[in-house]
Amino acid sequence: MRQQKKPVILDKLDAWLADANQSFSPEMQKVRQEALESFKEIGFPHHKMEKWRDTNLTEALSFDYSLWTKEFNTSIKEEEIFKCDVHELDAFTVNLYRGRYVYKDQPIFEMDNGTIVGSIAAAFEKYPELVAKHFGKYHKEGDVKAFDLLNTALFLDGLFVYVPKNVKVEQAIQLINAVGREENAFVQNRNLIVLEDGAELTLIHCDDSYDYKRSFTNTVSEYYVGENARLDHYKIQNLNDNSYIVNSDYFHQERYANVSTNKMMLNGGIIRNEVYNKLNGEGSESKILGLYLADKSQHVDNQVFVDHAKPNCESTELFKGIVDDYAHAVFNGHILVRPDAQQTNAYQDNNNIILTDKAKINSKPFLEIYADDVKCSHGSTMGQLDENSLFYIRQRGIGIDNARLLLMYAYAAEVINHIKIETLLNRIDDMVKKRLRGELSICDQCVLQCSSPEYSFEIDMDKID
Amino acid sequence: MLLNIKDLHVEINGKEILKGVNLEVNKGEVHAIMGPNGTGKSTLAAVVAGKDGYEVTQGEILFNGKDISEMAPEVRAQEGIFLGFQYPVEIPGVSITNFMRTAMNEIRKYHGQEPLAAGEFLKKMNEKQKLVEIHSKLKNRSVNEGFSGGEKKKNEIFQMAMLEPQLAILDETDSGLDIDALRIVANGVNKLKTDDNATVVITHYQRLLDYIVPDVVHILFDGKIVMSGGKELAMELEEKGYEWIKQKVNG
Ligand SMILES: Nc1ncnc2c1ncn2[C@@H]1O[C@H](COP(=O)(O)OP(=O)(O)O)[C@@H](O)[C@H]1O
Ligand SMILES: [Mg+2]
């Protein structure tokens, strides 16, 4: 067998850790050191591993990336910040650039109602107990993942949100993580979102590119959703084709907690999304939705694990994709119903439209059930656009391209229509339509749409020491 | 002449279904095509509309004097051919409004006309909805999704009313309808009739012809039109049954 080339970045990890560690407390430094040691023992995942059989990161990991460990404690000119062009979206926006927190006047905000929003690095300093109580706590017992370890060891910053008991945050919080402007960025982004009992929050998480520069992003987000709390979560992944992203979301729910998470995977070179959702309290409910549109040689992989640990919970998964050209989509859904979890309702669906015979889909639903009084279903479909529907539409005078578009859009709309924020819904709707027409629909500010792709990076370098 | 089908032979997967059909339809006329199940009525309709999977091995189809057999289905529709489907397709996620608006504007574009303004379009929708007595809010519903059999058929006539085709071929629009729905559908068709357009109703039963009075009745049997006549022919057929045709053809 051909020897796999060792990723060059493996030799840089220790130096990165040394640089990245400086701003953290001694205890945290120890945690990070240990995480890196554990990571080195297991290494990057490879395609012989069951969960990585259909996603090969060899090439993505082969580049000489750099982690931006330099201190970056300054404000950026307003116009330099990646702005989201969802019109009239009323959101409190937090910007990250290459995984670093871009703040306007302060790293972390405390609202009148006690809600805390801002940099996770700042939260480690300012609210150490609060962070320690939840950080790294919501993984599946015994499940050690290389990318999580790497993230724990090397993350520089990310979003921290704390919503106190019974506080309903009116304004959505938006996290924008932008990459680009410099080649080969290695981004380790870590987010922690805590909703105390009865709290409510809408969170929009966008991954965007400024340009065509290559990047590898590893994001880990942990969400604690307390009793009767409610999280409405959106993730929009709209990156250039030279972007690789491994994104892991951990949703931990207590009694009667409600989570809805909706992912729009619009563009990216390799997108790997992992969800682990633990329904840890009776009566909790989750909706895990996703739409992926992949073309050219793009690769989208969704791994969803729903863990029903307590009775009377309900989970609904719906992932739909349209796969064109040589693109490859992977779906792996796992529902675990533990012996305690009677009266579970768990539904899982993965539907795919495959537009060419070169496109590829691997879809694997899996149910693991140890309780006897449960309602579970899973389904996986793969098909072309329906010929009878196409003929029906064309018979009314609509040309084949528009007929296909109508059908694809209608198919996607089943996922999009779950978006509860109207301005976001309209924008996504638009982006999906554009995307289906084969145009890139990166946010307006991005040069992918601009005529002049040379857009220089103008963060004031003087202020970076 | 609006539609002129000459010696049409059609195969599906190498099997000959239409075996030399001749049919002439002029503007201002209503034709009925009758015949037992499986004789090729829907095949004839589908071939005129341009559905894939049918091979014309002989003969020609002229519409307004133009040979349409190589045209894409959308172009035939834009030229003015409408097919009312025997089994209308459900299209979840596509609203009727969006569907009709797109269709109308593409047809208008084909004829070099500007798109219809939103207000005018909605006005037209309301008007035509009344014509087929659809009372429910159509606007936000998906095309045929969750419609009853009767609603689907009414929706076909509604679309016909919106698009104002020159030739409408209605494939068993009457089947599965109760007497009220049948009356509404027939009424719609009658109201849409002008001197400039024509309708071909395909039906298995004579009862539709109590409401829509055809100028010519054709009997399609085993891939051929074996008899044509006035509306009396339909009544004779109703009386004597398809066995009578069978014997006449074979004997
Ligand atoms: N897609 C198809 N493939 C094979 N045979 C078909 C297909 N569609 C129709 N047929 C055959 O063609 C003949 C005519 O069918 P059809 O035109 O539907 O008849 P009608 O509408 O008069 O009942 C039947 O024998 C039917 O089985
Ligand atoms: Mg038929």
Short mmCIF file of C-alpha atoms in Angstrom, two decimals, chain A residues 121-386:
data_model
loop_
_atom_site.label_atom_id
_atom_site.label_comp_id
_atom_site.label_asym_id
_atom_site.label_seq_id
_atom_site.Cartn_x
_atom_site.Cartn_y
_atom_site.Cartn_z
CA ALA A 121 -11.59 33.54 25.95
CA ALA A 122 -12.80 36.56 27.90
CA ALA A 123 -15.44 34.43 29.59
CA PHE A 124 -12.74 32.03 30.77
CA GLU A 125 -11.18 34.95 32.61
CA LYS A 126 -14.26 36.73 33.78
CA TYR A 127 -16.67 33.90 34.56
CA PRO A 128 -14.41 30.91 35.23
CA GLU A 129 -16.92 28.90 37.29
CA LEU A 130 -19.71 29.39 34.83
CA VAL A 131 -17.56 28.25 31.95
CA ALA A 132 -16.01 25.36 33.84
CA LYS A 133 -19.44 24.04 34.74
CA HIS A 134 -20.32 23.47 31.10
CA PHE A 135 -17.14 23.41 29.05
CA GLY A 136 -16.38 20.01 27.55
CA LYS A 137 -19.23 18.35 29.39
CA TYR A 138 -21.67 17.33 26.72
CA HIS A 139 -19.88 14.70 24.72
CA LYS A 140 -21.18 11.17 24.56
CA GLU A 141 -19.55 9.22 27.37
CA GLY A 142 -16.59 7.27 26.12
CA ASP A 143 -16.64 8.85 22.70
CA VAL A 144 -13.29 10.48 22.06
CA LYS A 145 -12.97 12.46 18.88
CA ALA A 146 -9.70 13.67 17.48
CA PHE A 147 -11.05 16.98 16.22
CA ASP A 148 -12.58 17.76 19.61
CA LEU A 149 -9.26 17.17 21.31
CA LEU A 150 -7.46 19.30 18.79
CA ASN A 151 -9.99 22.05 19.28
CA THR A 152 -9.71 21.93 23.07
CA ALA A 153 -5.94 22.14 22.77
CA LEU A 154 -5.71 24.90 20.20
CA PHE A 155 -8.83 27.04 20.13
CA LEU A 156 -8.12 30.72 20.42
CA ASP A 157 -11.58 32.10 20.77
CA GLY A 158 -15.24 31.78 19.99
CA LEU A 159 -18.64 32.78 21.18
CA PHE A 160 -19.86 32.58 24.73
CA VAL A 161 -23.50 33.14 25.54
CA TYR A 162 -25.15 32.82 28.91
CA VAL A 163 -28.88 33.34 29.31
CA PRO A 164 -30.08 33.43 32.92
CA LYS A 165 -33.12 31.64 34.22
CA ASN A 166 -36.40 32.56 32.54
CA VAL A 167 -34.84 35.27 30.40
CA LYS A 168 -36.17 35.39 26.89
CA VAL A 169 -33.62 37.08 24.69
CA GLU A 170 -35.62 39.10 22.19
CA GLN A 171 -32.88 39.93 19.78
CA ALA A 172 -31.23 37.09 17.89
CA ILE A 173 -27.52 36.61 18.41
CA GLN A 174 -25.49 36.13 15.30
CA LEU A 175 -22.03 34.67 15.12
CA ILE A 176 -20.11 35.30 11.93
CA ASN A 177 -16.94 33.35 11.47
CA ALA A 178 -15.09 34.63 8.44
CA VAL A 179 -12.03 33.19 6.79
CA GLY A 180 -9.90 34.35 3.91
CA ARG A 181 -7.65 37.25 2.98
CA GLU A 182 -4.66 35.14 3.91
CA GLU A 183 -3.86 31.73 2.48
CA ASN A 184 -3.99 28.48 4.46
CA ALA A 185 -5.72 29.51 7.64
CA PHE A 186 -6.14 26.84 10.27
CA VAL A 187 -9.07 27.86 12.41
CA GLN A 188 -10.04 26.41 15.76
CA ASN A 189 -13.27 27.91 16.92
CA ARG A 190 -14.91 27.01 20.21
CA ASN A 191 -18.36 28.14 21.28
CA LEU A 192 -20.31 27.65 24.45
CA ILE A 193 -23.96 28.54 24.79
CA VAL A 194 -25.73 28.13 28.10
CA LEU A 195 -29.48 28.51 28.51
CA GLU A 196 -30.61 28.23 32.09
CA ASP A 197 -34.06 26.86 32.92
CA GLY A 198 -36.83 28.61 31.05
CA ALA A 199 -34.44 30.73 28.96
CA GLU A 200 -35.02 31.39 25.28
CA LEU A 201 -32.55 32.23 22.57
CA THR A 202 -32.26 32.45 18.81
CA LEU A 203 -28.77 31.94 17.51
CA ILE A 204 -27.54 32.27 13.95
CA HIS A 205 -24.12 30.93 13.15
CA CYS A 206 -22.63 31.82 9.78
CA ASP A 207 -19.42 30.54 8.26
CA ASP A 208 -18.33 32.79 5.44
CA SER A 209 -15.37 33.37 3.14
CA TYR A 210 -14.01 36.72 2.03
CA ASP A 211 -12.38 35.27 -1.05
CA TYR A 212 -11.01 32.08 -2.59
CA LYS A 213 -8.19 31.53 -0.11
CA ARG A 214 -7.81 28.09 1.40
CA SER A 215 -8.74 27.35 5.01
CA PHE A 216 -9.39 24.50 7.37
CA THR A 217 -11.88 25.21 10.14
CA ASN A 218 -12.57 22.99 13.10
CA THR A 219 -15.48 24.28 15.13
CA VAL A 220 -16.81 22.80 18.33
CA SER A 221 -19.97 24.22 19.85
CA GLU A 222 -21.57 23.13 23.09
CA TYR A 223 -25.12 24.01 23.98
CA TYR A 224 -26.67 23.45 27.37
CA VAL A 225 -30.43 23.87 27.22
CA GLY A 226 -31.96 23.78 30.69
CA GLU A 227 -35.40 22.73 31.81
CA ASN A 228 -38.15 24.31 29.71
CA ALA A 229 -35.56 26.36 27.85
CA ARG A 230 -35.82 26.88 24.15
CA LEU A 231 -33.06 27.25 21.57
CA ASP A 232 -33.70 28.15 17.98
CA HIS A 233 -30.46 27.62 16.13
CA TYR A 234 -29.42 28.23 12.53
CA LYS A 235 -26.20 27.44 10.82
CA ILE A 236 -25.34 28.82 7.45
CA GLN A 237 -22.28 27.42 5.78
CA ASN A 238 -21.39 29.39 2.74
CA LEU A 239 -17.69 29.08 2.08
CA ASN A 240 -15.52 28.97 -0.99
CA ASP A 241 -14.55 25.68 -2.64
CA ASN A 242 -11.12 25.76 -1.00
CA SER A 243 -12.61 25.65 2.46
CA TYR A 244 -12.67 22.58 4.58
CA ILE A 245 -14.76 22.53 7.67
CA VAL A 246 -15.30 20.05 10.45
CA ASN A 247 -18.07 21.29 12.65
CA SER A 248 -19.34 19.56 15.78
CA ASP A 249 -22.44 20.60 17.68
CA TYR A 250 -23.30 19.17 21.07
CA PHE A 251 -26.84 19.83 22.21
CA HIS A 252 -27.62 18.81 25.75
CA GLN A 253 -31.26 19.11 26.80
CA GLU A 254 -32.92 18.90 30.17
CA ARG A 255 -36.61 18.32 30.97
CA TYR A 256 -39.04 19.83 28.48
CA ALA A 257 -36.24 21.67 26.75
CA ASN A 258 -36.80 22.43 23.12
CA VAL A 259 -34.11 22.65 20.47
CA SER A 260 -34.49 23.34 16.81
CA THR A 261 -31.36 23.41 14.70
CA ASN A 262 -31.40 24.07 11.00
CA LYS A 263 -28.32 23.88 8.81
CA MET A 264 -28.02 25.41 5.40
CA MET A 265 -25.02 23.90 3.70
CA LEU A 266 -24.83 26.10 0.66
CA ASN A 267 -21.24 25.90 -0.38
CA GLY A 268 -17.84 24.59 0.69
CA GLY A 269 -15.05 22.27 -0.45
CA ILE A 270 -15.52 19.70 2.28
CA ILE A 271 -18.17 20.16 4.92
CA ARG A 272 -18.37 17.67 7.72
CA ASN A 273 -21.05 18.31 10.31
CA GLU A 274 -21.45 16.25 13.41
CA VAL A 275 -24.35 16.58 15.79
CA TYR A 276 -24.63 14.87 19.10
CA ASN A 277 -27.95 15.58 20.76
CA LYS A 278 -28.68 14.22 24.19
CA LEU A 279 -32.28 14.30 25.31
CA ASN A 280 -31.43 14.11 28.94
CA GLY A 281 -34.70 15.15 30.51
CA GLU A 282 -38.19 13.85 30.24
CA GLY A 283 -40.41 15.56 27.66
CA SER A 284 -37.63 17.27 25.77
CA GLU A 285 -37.91 17.78 22.04
CA SER A 286 -35.48 18.38 19.24
CA LYS A 287 -35.68 19.11 15.56
CA ILE A 288 -32.52 18.62 13.59
CA LEU A 289 -32.79 19.80 10.04
CA GLY A 290 -30.41 20.28 7.19
CA LEU A 291 -30.30 21.24 3.56
CA TYR A 292 -27.22 20.63 1.45
CA LEU A 293 -26.56 21.76 -2.08
CA ALA A 294 -23.38 20.30 -3.49
CA ASP A 295 -21.92 20.49 -6.95
CA LYS A 296 -18.57 20.30 -8.75
CA SER A 297 -16.34 18.14 -6.56
CA GLN A 298 -17.77 19.34 -3.26
CA HIS A 299 -18.22 16.97 -0.39
CA VAL A 300 -20.85 17.24 2.34
CA ASP A 301 -21.02 14.83 5.23
CA ASN A 302 -23.59 14.87 8.03
CA GLN A 303 -23.28 12.69 11.08
CA VAL A 304 -26.18 12.94 13.46
CA PHE A 305 -26.42 11.07 16.72
CA VAL A 306 -29.56 11.47 18.79
CA ASP A 307 -29.39 10.00 22.25
CA HIS A 308 -32.75 9.39 23.91
CA ALA A 309 -31.81 8.95 27.54
CA LYS A 310 -35.12 9.77 29.21
CA PRO A 311 -38.77 8.91 28.55
CA ASN A 312 -41.32 10.92 26.59
CA CYS A 313 -38.93 12.74 24.34
CA GLU A 314 -39.30 13.43 20.67
CA SER A 315 -36.67 13.94 18.02
CA THR A 316 -37.20 14.69 14.37
CA GLU A 317 -34.44 14.66 11.83
CA LEU A 318 -34.82 15.80 8.28
CA PHE A 319 -31.87 16.19 5.95
CA LYS A 320 -32.41 16.91 2.30
CA GLY A 321 -29.82 17.33 -0.38
CA ILE A 322 -29.37 18.06 -4.04
CA VAL A 323 -26.18 16.63 -5.41
CA ASP A 324 -24.89 17.66 -8.81
CA ASP A 325 -21.81 17.06 -11.00
CA TYR A 326 -19.18 14.95 -9.21
CA ALA A 327 -20.25 15.98 -5.74
CA HIS A 328 -20.50 13.50 -2.91
CA ALA A 329 -22.94 13.57 -0.03
CA VAL A 330 -22.81 11.42 3.07
CA PHE A 331 -25.41 11.00 5.75
CA ASN A 332 -25.05 8.89 8.83
CA GLY A 333 -27.90 9.02 11.27
CA HIS A 334 -27.89 7.17 14.54
CA ILE A 335 -30.77 7.11 16.99
CA LEU A 336 -30.08 5.55 20.35
CA VAL A 337 -33.05 4.83 22.62
CA ARG A 338 -31.79 3.85 26.03
CA PRO A 339 -33.68 1.33 28.21
CA ASP A 340 -35.17 4.15 30.30
CA ALA A 341 -36.49 6.09 27.37
CA GLN A 342 -40.01 4.71 27.08
CA GLN A 343 -42.58 6.54 24.96
CA THR A 344 -39.88 7.86 22.71
CA ASN A 345 -40.79 9.28 19.34
CA ALA A 346 -37.85 9.43 17.02
CA TYR A 347 -37.98 10.13 13.33
CA GLN A 348 -35.20 10.33 10.85
CA ASP A 349 -35.28 11.11 7.17
CA ASN A 350 -32.60 11.67 4.62
CA ASN A 351 -33.72 12.48 1.11
CA ASN A 352 -31.46 13.05 -1.83
CA ILE A 353 -31.85 14.24 -5.36
CA ILE A 354 -29.01 13.17 -7.51
CA LEU A 355 -28.67 15.10 -10.74
CA THR A 356 -25.91 13.25 -12.55
CA ASP A 357 -24.63 9.71 -12.68
CA LYS A 358 -21.22 10.88 -11.46
CA ALA A 359 -22.59 12.33 -8.23
CA LYS A 360 -22.49 10.03 -5.25
CA ILE A 361 -24.50 9.49 -2.11
CA ASN A 362 -23.88 7.33 0.92
CA SER A 363 -26.79 7.37 3.31
CA LYS A 364 -26.96 5.19 6.34
CA PRO A 365 -29.73 5.42 8.91
CA PHE A 366 -29.26 3.43 12.07
CA LEU A 367 -31.58 2.73 14.98
CA GLU A 368 -30.37 1.28 18.25
CA ILE A 369 -33.33 0.69 20.51
CA TYR A 370 -33.36 -0.74 24.02
CA ALA A 371 -36.82 0.36 25.16
CA ASP A 372 -39.96 -1.44 24.04
CA ASP A 373 -42.59 1.29 23.99
CA VAL A 374 -41.23 3.55 21.28
CA LYS A 375 -42.19 4.99 17.94
CA CYS A 376 -39.24 5.21 15.64
CA SER A 377 -38.90 5.51 11.94
CA HIS A 378 -36.14 6.12 9.51
CA GLY A 379 -36.06 6.54 5.82
CA SER A 380 -33.55 7.29 3.18
CA THR A 381 -34.33 8.09 -0.41
CA MET A 382 -32.33 8.80 -3.49
CA GLY A 383 -33.79 9.80 -6.77
CA GLN A 384 -33.84 12.03 -9.77
CA LEU A 385 -36.29 14.81 -10.35
CA ASP A 386 -39.64 13.22 -11.03
#
